[in-house]
Amino acid sequence: MKPAATSPAPGDESKSVPLPQGWRCYKSPEGCRYYVNTGSKETTWERPSATYGTPVRPPAQRNSLPEGNINLLSSSSSFPSSSPSDVSQKPLSLVSHSLEFVSLYFCIQINCVTFPLPSVTPDQPEQQLLKPNEWSYCDYFWTDKKDPQGTPSVGGFEVLLQKQLKGKQMQKEMAEFVRERIKIEDEYSKNLSKLSQSPLAAQEEGTLGEAWAQLKRSCHDEAEVHLKFSNKLQCEVEKPLLTFRDNFKKELKKYDHHIIDLRKQLASRYAGVEKARKALADRQKDLEVKTQQLDIKHMNKHEEDIKKARRKSTQAGDELMHNVDLYNRAQSKWFEEMVTTSLELERLEVERVEMIRQDLRQYTTLRHETDMFNQSTVEPVDQLLQSVDPAKDRELWVQEHKTGELRPVDMDI
């Protein structure tokens, strides 16, 4: 929860002066004031003045990526540090509370990935799309996709990968469709060739016989046309589909393994941060307990224990900062590779669609050519059929087969 901004206590003149621009005052759960610079993310116990100079620690680092990317809490983020004189006056758990507050207030972790909370501060600009107006993969697949039916959520990259795998499967099925068409064409060609050699109606004579013989020859020619169509389908459509699919599959496998490895590294770094955060909380709790004991007993031995606990607490804080830095580096690397890989998947998808479009256009071109060749095989048949003349056929047949011109007459008595 966001802590309420505090107003100066009555009579406290040092706090009646307005804070410098960009600074805000908050109260910890223990009721102590501390100050946060909303721009640099620096925090301090001491109230900054209007002439506040250079921050004690450098501003928080951000990813070296285009503006609008995820802003992360880096290891150089500042939080109030406790001096020995402060320990007996301030709640000793406030150091861990401050770091935890800055991390949780400005960010949220989802499956080991840190995302900014929307509209954290009035002066915080909203993230801009990396490729506006393009509906690019690199802008819309960062969080996990929740399944309304209750099955485990799917990562954004997994959603992208599933689309590419579906495209690969569709390409395989297209190649299988073309292969079946090739088989049909081969079988059709063989049957046409066999039919053209059939002796059926071979004894037809005259102009009709010539047309019939030409029709049988056209079947043989058409068989050759379909055989050529089948061969071209295999070389110019099916083979390119399968070749591109194999290369597409290798690219997807490479990207999948790479992103999975980076995500595993990120999860490992996040576990390190959580472990270090817990260790710091334990050290702070131990230090607070020892301080309370010192207030009661005022013994030298407890003072030594406090110094020892303070050193361990400082070391735990440094270890947490180190782990946060390692985590941010891993997330930055994952982010950059996610952008690069999603754009590569986008490019592969465009290439796949364009390649299939070209192959299908080649299919239609070959189909038109086949129709034209088939038409050319029947054109001579059409010409001969137009020349069929029953009267002429009868004349030629009679001349060849006549048996005599004398007709029978009546018998005389």
Tab-separated table of N, CA and C in Angstrom, residues 3-136:
chain	number	residue	atom	x	y	z
A	3	PRO	N	2.168	4.571	1.293
A	3	PRO	CA	2.112	5.300	2.565
A	3	PRO	C	1.638	6.711	2.346
A	4	ALA	N	0.959	7.233	3.341
A	4	ALA	CA	0.414	8.584	3.202
A	4	ALA	C	1.517	9.615	3.342
A	5	ALA	N	1.463	10.614	2.469
A	5	ALA	CA	2.405	11.719	2.588
A	5	ALA	C	2.098	12.483	3.872
A	6	THR	N	3.122	12.892	4.595
A	6	THR	CA	2.937	13.512	5.905
A	6	THR	C	3.007	15.016	5.798
A	7	SER	N	2.395	15.669	6.739
A	7	SER	CA	2.492	17.124	6.869
A	7	SER	C	3.278	17.430	8.137
A	8	PRO	N	3.956	18.568	8.212
A	8	PRO	CA	4.788	18.874	9.369
A	8	PRO	C	3.964	18.968	10.629
A	9	ALA	N	4.562	18.511	11.722
A	9	ALA	CA	3.896	18.590	13.025
A	9	ALA	C	3.774	20.041	13.453
A	10	PRO	N	2.733	20.359	14.205
A	10	PRO	CA	2.556	21.758	14.666
A	10	PRO	C	3.757	22.217	15.463
A	11	GLY	N	4.225	23.395	15.122
A	11	GLY	CA	5.362	23.964	15.845
A	11	GLY	C	6.697	23.518	15.329
A	12	ASP	N	6.703	22.621	14.362
A	12	ASP	CA	7.982	22.151	13.812
A	12	ASP	C	8.345	23.028	12.637
A	13	GLU	N	9.068	24.091	12.875
A	13	GLU	CA	9.374	25.076	11.834
A	13	GLU	C	10.286	24.512	10.760
A	14	SER	N	11.160	23.544	11.136
A	14	SER	CA	12.081	23.002	10.132
A	14	SER	C	11.340	22.237	9.049
A	15	LYS	N	10.124	21.810	9.384
A	15	LYS	CA	9.373	21.031	8.409
A	15	LYS	C	8.271	21.845	7.762
A	16	SER	N	8.151	23.150	8.135
A	16	SER	CA	7.132	23.990	7.525
A	16	SER	C	7.577	24.513	6.171
A	17	VAL	N	8.879	24.442	5.892
A	17	VAL	CA	9.395	24.888	4.597
A	17	VAL	C	9.037	23.841	3.556
A	18	PRO	N	8.511	24.248	2.397
A	18	PRO	CA	8.141	23.263	1.368
A	18	PRO	C	9.358	22.448	0.926
A	19	LEU	N	9.109	21.196	0.565
A	19	LEU	CA	10.173	20.325	0.060
A	19	LEU	C	10.597	20.782	-1.328
A	20	PRO	N	11.870	20.544	-1.705
A	20	PRO	CA	12.297	20.857	-3.070
A	20	PRO	C	11.473	20.065	-4.079
A	21	GLN	N	11.442	20.535	-5.300
A	21	GLN	CA	10.672	19.874	-6.355
A	21	GLN	C	11.180	18.441	-6.568
A	22	GLY	N	10.237	17.522	-6.644
A	22	GLY	CA	10.605	16.132	-6.881
A	22	GLY	C	10.751	15.314	-5.623
A	23	TRP	N	10.708	15.950	-4.450
A	23	TRP	CA	10.856	15.224	-3.189
A	23	TRP	C	9.494	15.078	-2.521
A	24	ARG	N	9.294	13.917	-1.871
A	24	ARG	CA	8.069	13.690	-1.121
A	24	ARG	C	8.419	13.039	0.208
A	25	CYS	N	7.586	13.305	1.188
A	25	CYS	CA	7.818	12.775	2.526
A	25	CYS	C	6.806	11.673	2.817
A	26	TYR	N	7.298	10.579	3.399
A	26	TYR	CA	6.445	9.461	3.763
A	26	TYR	C	6.763	9.014	5.180
A	27	LYS	N	5.820	8.269	5.741
A	27	LYS	CA	6.038	7.667	7.047
A	27	LYS	C	6.148	6.165	6.895
A	28	SER	N	7.101	5.609	7.601
A	28	SER	CA	7.259	4.163	7.604
A	28	SER	C	6.184	3.557	8.493
A	29	PRO	N	6.014	2.210	8.422
A	29	PRO	CA	5.032	1.574	9.325
A	29	PRO	C	5.298	1.857	10.790
A	30	GLU	N	6.571	2.202	11.149
A	30	GLU	CA	6.901	2.510	12.534
A	30	GLU	C	6.642	3.966	12.888
A	31	GLY	N	6.212	4.774	11.887
A	31	GLY	CA	5.877	6.156	12.163
A	31	GLY	C	7.011	7.139	11.937
A	32	CYS	N	8.134	6.698	11.366
A	32	CYS	CA	9.263	7.601	11.129
A	32	CYS	C	9.203	8.182	9.727
A	33	ARG	N	9.583	9.470	9.638
A	33	ARG	CA	9.602	10.129	8.336
A	33	ARG	C	10.862	9.762	7.549
A	34	TYR	N	10.664	9.587	6.264
A	34	TYR	CA	11.820	9.526	5.356
A	34	TYR	C	11.380	10.147	4.038
A	35	TYR	N	12.348	10.471	3.198
A	35	TYR	CA	12.077	11.294	2.013
A	35	TYR	C	12.525	10.553	0.755
A	36	VAL	N	11.668	10.637	-0.274
A	36	VAL	CA	11.920	9.930	-1.538
A	36	VAL	C	11.956	10.941	-2.669
A	37	ASN	N	13.041	10.884	-3.468
A	37	ASN	CA	13.120	11.687	-4.687
A	37	ASN	C	12.464	10.876	-5.799
A	38	THR	N	11.312	11.341	-6.292
A	38	THR	CA	10.558	10.563	-7.272
A	38	THR	C	11.257	10.482	-8.607
A	39	GLY	N	12.226	11.324	-8.843
A	39	GLY	CA	12.962	11.257	-10.108
A	39	GLY	C	14.140	10.316	-10.045
A	40	SER	N	15.001	10.496	-9.019
A	40	SER	CA	16.222	9.688	-8.918
A	40	SER	C	16.025	8.427	-8.094
A	41	LYS	N	14.863	8.330	-7.404
A	41	LYS	CA	14.553	7.202	-6.512
A	41	LYS	C	15.445	7.189	-5.281
A	42	GLU	N	16.157	8.287	-5.013
A	42	GLU	CA	16.990	8.367	-3.809
A	42	GLU	C	16.090	8.520	-2.590
A	43	THR	N	16.469	7.900	-1.489
A	43	THR	CA	15.751	8.072	-0.225
A	43	THR	C	16.748	8.479	0.853
A	44	THR	N	16.260	9.235	1.836
A	44	THR	CA	17.140	9.709	2.899
A	44	THR	C	16.332	9.940	4.160
A	45	TRP	N	17.024	9.786	5.291
A	45	TRP	CA	16.383	10.100	6.567
A	45	TRP	C	16.260	11.612	6.744
A	46	GLU	N	17.248	12.366	6.244
A	46	GLU	CA	17.309	13.807	6.498
A	46	GLU	C	16.431	14.561	5.512
A	47	ARG	N	15.738	15.553	6.016
A	47	ARG	CA	14.856	16.354	5.171
A	47	ARG	C	15.691	17.188	4.206
A	48	PRO	N	15.472	17.055	2.893
A	48	PRO	CA	16.246	17.862	1.932
A	48	PRO	C	15.800	19.318	1.977
A	49	SER	N	16.756	20.200	1.829
A	49	SER	CA	16.447	21.633	1.831
A	49	SER	C	16.249	22.110	0.410
A	50	ALA	N	15.829	23.380	0.290
A	50	ALA	CA	15.603	23.951	-1.038
A	50	ALA	C	16.886	24.047	-1.832
A	51	THR	N	18.015	24.069	-1.135
A	51	THR	CA	19.324	24.161	-1.801
A	51	THR	C	19.996	22.805	-1.799
A	52	TYR	N	19.164	21.770	-1.824
A	52	TYR	CA	19.711	20.410	-1.741
A	52	TYR	C	20.668	20.170	-2.898
A	53	GLY	N	21.832	19.662	-2.581
A	53	GLY	CA	22.888	19.495	-3.577
A	53	GLY	C	22.861	18.143	-4.233
A	54	THR	N	24.039	17.679	-4.550
A	54	THR	CA	24.173	16.400	-5.252
A	54	THR	C	23.764	15.265	-4.339
A	55	PRO	N	22.944	14.344	-4.816
A	55	PRO	CA	22.544	13.213	-3.975
A	55	PRO	C	23.759	12.436	-3.502
A	56	VAL	N	23.605	11.807	-2.321
A	56	VAL	CA	24.699	11.025	-1.758
A	56	VAL	C	25.038	9.851	-2.665
A	57	ARG	N	24.012	9.240	-3.263
A	57	ARG	CA	24.231	8.122	-4.168
A	57	ARG	C	23.770	8.509	-5.566
A	58	PRO	N	24.302	7.887	-6.604
A	58	PRO	CA	23.880	8.229	-7.971
A	58	PRO	C	22.448	7.805	-8.212
A	59	PRO	N	21.755	8.416	-9.213
A	59	PRO	CA	20.367	8.041	-9.525
A	59	PRO	C	20.289	6.590	-9.953
A	60	ALA	N	19.082	6.062	-9.856
A	60	ALA	CA	18.882	4.664	-10.244
A	60	ALA	C	19.158	4.483	-11.722
A	61	GLN	N	19.847	3.414	-12.049
A	61	GLN	CA	20.132	3.098	-13.442
A	61	GLN	C	18.888	2.549	-14.099
A	62	ARG	N	18.846	2.685	-15.416
A	62	ARG	CA	17.747	2.129	-16.188
A	62	ARG	C	18.338	1.265	-17.289
A	63	ASN	N	17.482	0.471	-17.890
A	63	ASN	CA	17.941	-0.371	-18.998
A	63	ASN	C	18.473	0.485	-20.127
A	64	SER	N	19.501	0.019	-20.795
A	64	SER	CA	20.035	0.732	-21.945
A	64	SER	C	19.243	0.352	-23.178
A	65	LEU	N	17.928	0.649	-23.121
A	65	LEU	CA	17.026	0.297	-24.197
A	65	LEU	C	16.214	1.527	-24.560
A	66	PRO	N	15.430	1.489	-25.665
A	66	PRO	CA	14.662	2.663	-26.072
A	66	PRO	C	13.720	3.138	-24.985
A	67	GLU	N	13.400	4.446	-25.002
A	67	GLU	CA	12.513	5.030	-24.011
A	67	GLU	C	11.176	4.322	-24.039
A	68	GLY	N	10.642	4.056	-22.858
A	68	GLY	CA	9.376	3.370	-22.790
A	68	GLY	C	9.522	1.927	-22.392
A	69	ASN	N	10.765	1.422	-22.277
A	69	ASN	CA	10.947	0.043	-21.838
A	69	ASN	C	10.726	-0.056	-20.339
A	70	ILE	N	10.739	-1.271	-19.850
A	70	ILE	CA	10.502	-1.486	-18.428
A	70	ILE	C	11.622	-0.868	-17.616
A	71	ASN	N	11.269	0.001	-16.654
A	71	ASN	CA	12.252	0.600	-15.772
A	71	ASN	C	12.421	-0.272	-14.544
A	72	LEU	N	13.649	-0.587	-14.223
A	72	LEU	CA	13.919	-1.532	-13.150
A	72	LEU	C	14.587	-0.848	-11.980
A	73	LEU	N	14.423	-1.427	-10.798
A	73	LEU	CA	15.125	-0.968	-9.608
A	73	LEU	C	16.509	-1.580	-9.633
A	74	SER	N	17.557	-0.776	-9.843
A	74	SER	CA	18.907	-1.311	-9.979
A	74	SER	C	19.605	-1.358	-8.634
A	75	SER	N	20.793	-1.934	-8.650
A	75	SER	CA	21.542	-2.069	-7.407
A	75	SER	C	22.020	-0.733	-6.882
A	76	SER	N	22.006	0.291	-7.717
A	76	SER	CA	22.463	1.597	-7.248
A	76	SER	C	21.321	2.438	-6.691
A	77	SER	N	20.119	1.852	-6.556
A	77	SER	CA	19.008	2.604	-5.975
A	77	SER	C	19.341	2.984	-4.542
A	78	SER	N	19.008	4.224	-4.168
A	78	SER	CA	19.342	4.704	-2.834
A	78	SER	C	18.216	4.434	-1.874
A	79	PHE	N	18.562	4.163	-0.636
A	79	PHE	CA	17.576	4.054	0.413
A	79	PHE	C	18.236	4.554	1.692
A	80	PRO	N	17.428	4.946	2.694
A	80	PRO	CA	18.014	5.541	3.891
A	80	PRO	C	19.015	4.610	4.543
A	81	SER	N	20.183	5.136	4.839
A	81	SER	CA	21.218	4.357	5.518
A	81	SER	C	21.284	4.792	6.979
A	82	SER	N	21.488	3.846	7.837
A	82	SER	CA	21.493	4.145	9.273
A	82	SER	C	22.910	4.337	9.768
A	83	SER	N	23.152	5.442	10.406
A	83	SER	CA	24.457	5.671	11.044
A	83	SER	C	24.392	5.134	12.461
A	84	PRO	N	25.537	4.908	13.116
A	84	PRO	CA	25.511	4.381	14.485
A	84	PRO	C	24.663	5.207	15.428
A	85	SER	N	24.658	6.529	15.234
A	85	SER	CA	23.893	7.371	16.145
A	85	SER	C	22.401	7.267	15.905
A	86	ASP	N	22.027	6.793	14.711
A	86	ASP	CA	20.613	6.695	14.389
A	86	ASP	C	19.977	5.442	14.964
A	87	VAL	N	20.810	4.437	15.221
A	87	VAL	CA	20.276	3.120	15.500
A	87	VAL	C	19.379	3.115	16.713
A	88	SER	N	19.749	3.829	17.745
A	88	SER	CA	18.961	3.816	18.970
A	88	SER	C	17.731	4.694	18.859
A	89	GLN	N	17.632	5.539	17.781
A	89	GLN	CA	16.536	6.475	17.670
A	89	GLN	C	15.537	6.071	16.592
A	90	LYS	N	16.005	5.365	15.539
A	90	LYS	CA	15.137	5.002	14.426
A	90	LYS	C	14.829	3.511	14.477
A	91	PRO	N	13.687	3.114	13.994
A	91	PRO	CA	13.390	1.686	13.911
A	91	PRO	C	14.406	1.004	13.004
A	92	LEU	N	15.060	-0.019	13.539
A	92	LEU	CA	16.167	-0.621	12.800
A	92	LEU	C	15.709	-1.436	11.596
A	93	SER	N	14.408	-1.751	11.521
A	93	SER	CA	13.918	-2.492	10.357
A	93	SER	C	13.589	-1.573	9.195
A	94	LEU	N	13.787	-0.245	9.389
A	94	LEU	CA	13.368	0.699	8.356
A	94	LEU	C	14.216	0.602	7.101
A	95	VAL	N	15.475	0.194	7.256
A	95	VAL	CA	16.317	0.048	6.060
A	95	VAL	C	15.708	-0.969	5.118
A	96	SER	N	15.379	-2.143	5.668
A	96	SER	CA	14.778	-3.169	4.812
A	96	SER	C	13.406	-2.734	4.342
A	97	HIS	N	12.637	-2.045	5.208
A	97	HIS	CA	11.324	-1.573	4.793
A	97	HIS	C	11.439	-0.598	3.630
A	98	SER	N	12.430	0.272	3.688
A	98	SER	CA	12.575	1.287	2.639
A	98	SER	C	12.864	0.635	1.294
A	99	LEU	N	13.829	-0.286	1.285
A	99	LEU	CA	14.169	-0.950	0.027
A	99	LEU	C	12.982	-1.741	-0.496
A	100	GLU	N	12.302	-2.435	0.425
A	100	GLU	CA	11.157	-3.230	0.014
A	100	GLU	C	10.041	-2.330	-0.485
A	101	PHE	N	9.855	-1.173	0.168
A	101	PHE	CA	8.806	-0.248	-0.249
A	101	PHE	C	9.082	0.289	-1.652
A	102	VAL	N	10.315	0.742	-1.895
A	102	VAL	CA	10.641	1.284	-3.217
A	102	VAL	C	10.440	0.224	-4.282
A	103	SER	N	10.864	-1.026	-3.982
A	103	SER	CA	10.735	-2.097	-4.958
A	103	SER	C	9.284	-2.433	-5.241
A	104	LEU	N	8.457	-2.521	-4.160
A	104	LEU	CA	7.093	-2.956	-4.349
A	104	LEU	C	6.172	-1.820	-4.761
A	105	TYR	N	6.518	-0.587	-4.350
A	105	TYR	CA	5.642	0.529	-4.657
A	105	TYR	C	5.751	0.946	-6.122
A	106	PHE	N	6.956	0.983	-6.643
A	106	PHE	CA	7.149	1.404	-8.014
A	106	PHE	C	7.054	0.246	-9.000
A	107	CYS	N	7.160	-0.989	-8.540
A	107	CYS	CA	7.203	-2.144	-9.421
A	107	CYS	C	6.348	-3.269	-8.868
A	108	ILE	N	6.112	-4.230	-9.718
A	108	ILE	CA	5.434	-5.454	-9.310
A	108	ILE	C	6.103	-6.617	-10.026
A	109	GLN	N	6.298	-7.725	-9.307
A	109	GLN	CA	6.934	-8.893	-9.895
A	109	GLN	C	5.876	-9.925	-10.261
A	110	ILE	N	5.902	-10.361	-11.502
A	110	ILE	CA	4.997	-11.398	-11.994
A	110	ILE	C	5.840	-12.488	-12.634
A	111	ASN	N	5.826	-13.674	-12.016
A	111	ASN	CA	6.618	-14.803	-12.523
A	111	ASN	C	8.076	-14.404	-12.751
A	112	CYS	N	8.643	-13.762	-11.750
A	112	CYS	CA	10.065	-13.386	-11.719
A	112	CYS	C	10.408	-12.226	-12.651
A	113	VAL	N	9.429	-11.597	-13.260
A	113	VAL	CA	9.672	-10.444	-14.132
A	113	VAL	C	9.109	-9.206	-13.452
A	114	THR	N	9.874	-8.111	-13.483
A	114	THR	CA	9.470	-6.872	-12.817
A	114	THR	C	8.789	-5.938	-13.809
A	115	PHE	N	7.599	-5.478	-13.452
A	115	PHE	CA	6.843	-4.548	-14.279
A	115	PHE	C	6.544	-3.290	-13.473
A	116	PRO	N	6.484	-2.126	-14.134
A	116	PRO	CA	6.132	-0.900	-13.412
A	116	PRO	C	4.645	-0.850	-13.135
A	117	LEU	N	4.295	-0.298	-11.970
A	117	LEU	CA	2.889	-0.084	-11.697
A	117	LEU	C	2.403	1.120	-12.505
A	118	PRO	N	1.192	1.089	-13.010
A	118	PRO	CA	0.700	2.213	-13.822
A	118	PRO	C	0.506	3.464	-12.981
A	119	SER	N	0.925	4.591	-13.556
A	119	SER	CA	0.729	5.911	-12.936
A	119	SER	C	1.230	5.940	-11.498
A	120	VAL	N	2.489	5.569	-11.318
A	120	VAL	CA	3.064	5.566	-9.977
A	120	VAL	C	3.174	6.978	-9.439
A	121	THR	N	3.730	7.857	-10.232
A	121	THR	CA	3.862	9.255	-9.815
A	121	THR	C	3.342	10.136	-10.936
A	122	PRO	N	2.872	11.339	-10.594
A	122	PRO	CA	2.326	12.213	-11.645
A	122	PRO	C	3.319	12.547	-12.737
A	123	ASP	N	4.617	12.631	-12.385
A	123	ASP	CA	5.610	13.025	-13.378
A	123	ASP	C	6.229	11.835	-14.094
A	124	GLN	N	5.710	10.623	-13.851
A	124	GLN	CA	6.266	9.449	-14.514
A	124	GLN	C	5.591	9.264	-15.869
A	125	PRO	N	6.335	9.328	-16.975
A	125	PRO	CA	5.711	9.175	-18.302
A	125	PRO	C	5.278	7.736	-18.534
A	126	GLU	N	4.206	7.588	-19.270
A	126	GLU	CA	3.753	6.244	-19.626
A	126	GLU	C	4.707	5.630	-20.643
A	127	GLN	N	4.786	4.303	-20.608
A	127	GLN	CA	5.632	3.607	-21.572
A	127	GLN	C	5.070	3.784	-22.980
A	128	GLN	N	5.963	3.999	-23.920
A	128	GLN	CA	5.579	4.148	-25.309
A	128	GLN	C	5.858	2.840	-26.051
A	129	LEU	N	5.057	2.558	-27.056
A	129	LEU	CA	5.276	1.358	-27.868
A	129	LEU	C	6.594	1.469	-28.620
A	130	LEU	N	7.280	0.354	-28.754
A	130	LEU	CA	8.540	0.360	-29.497
A	130	LEU	C	8.303	0.592	-30.988
A	131	LYS	N	7.186	0.052	-31.497
A	131	LYS	CA	6.859	0.227	-32.917
A	131	LYS	C	5.389	0.630	-33.020
A	132	PRO	N	5.103	1.915	-32.777
A	132	PRO	CA	3.710	2.367	-32.779
A	132	PRO	C	3.022	2.115	-34.120
A	133	ASN	N	1.721	1.839	-34.042
A	133	ASN	CA	0.854	1.693	-35.220
A	133	ASN	C	1.230	0.501	-36.110
A	134	GLU	N	2.028	-0.424	-35.585
A	134	GLU	CA	2.418	-1.582	-36.400
A	134	GLU	C	1.911	-2.899	-35.841
A	135	TRP	N	1.357	-2.874	-34.641
A	135	TRP	CA	0.934	-4.107	-33.974
A	135	TRP	C	2.050	-5.143	-34.000
A	136	SER	N	3.220	-4.686	-33.602
A	136	SER	CA	4.400	-5.542	-33.654
A	136	SER	C	4.407	-6.522	-32.496
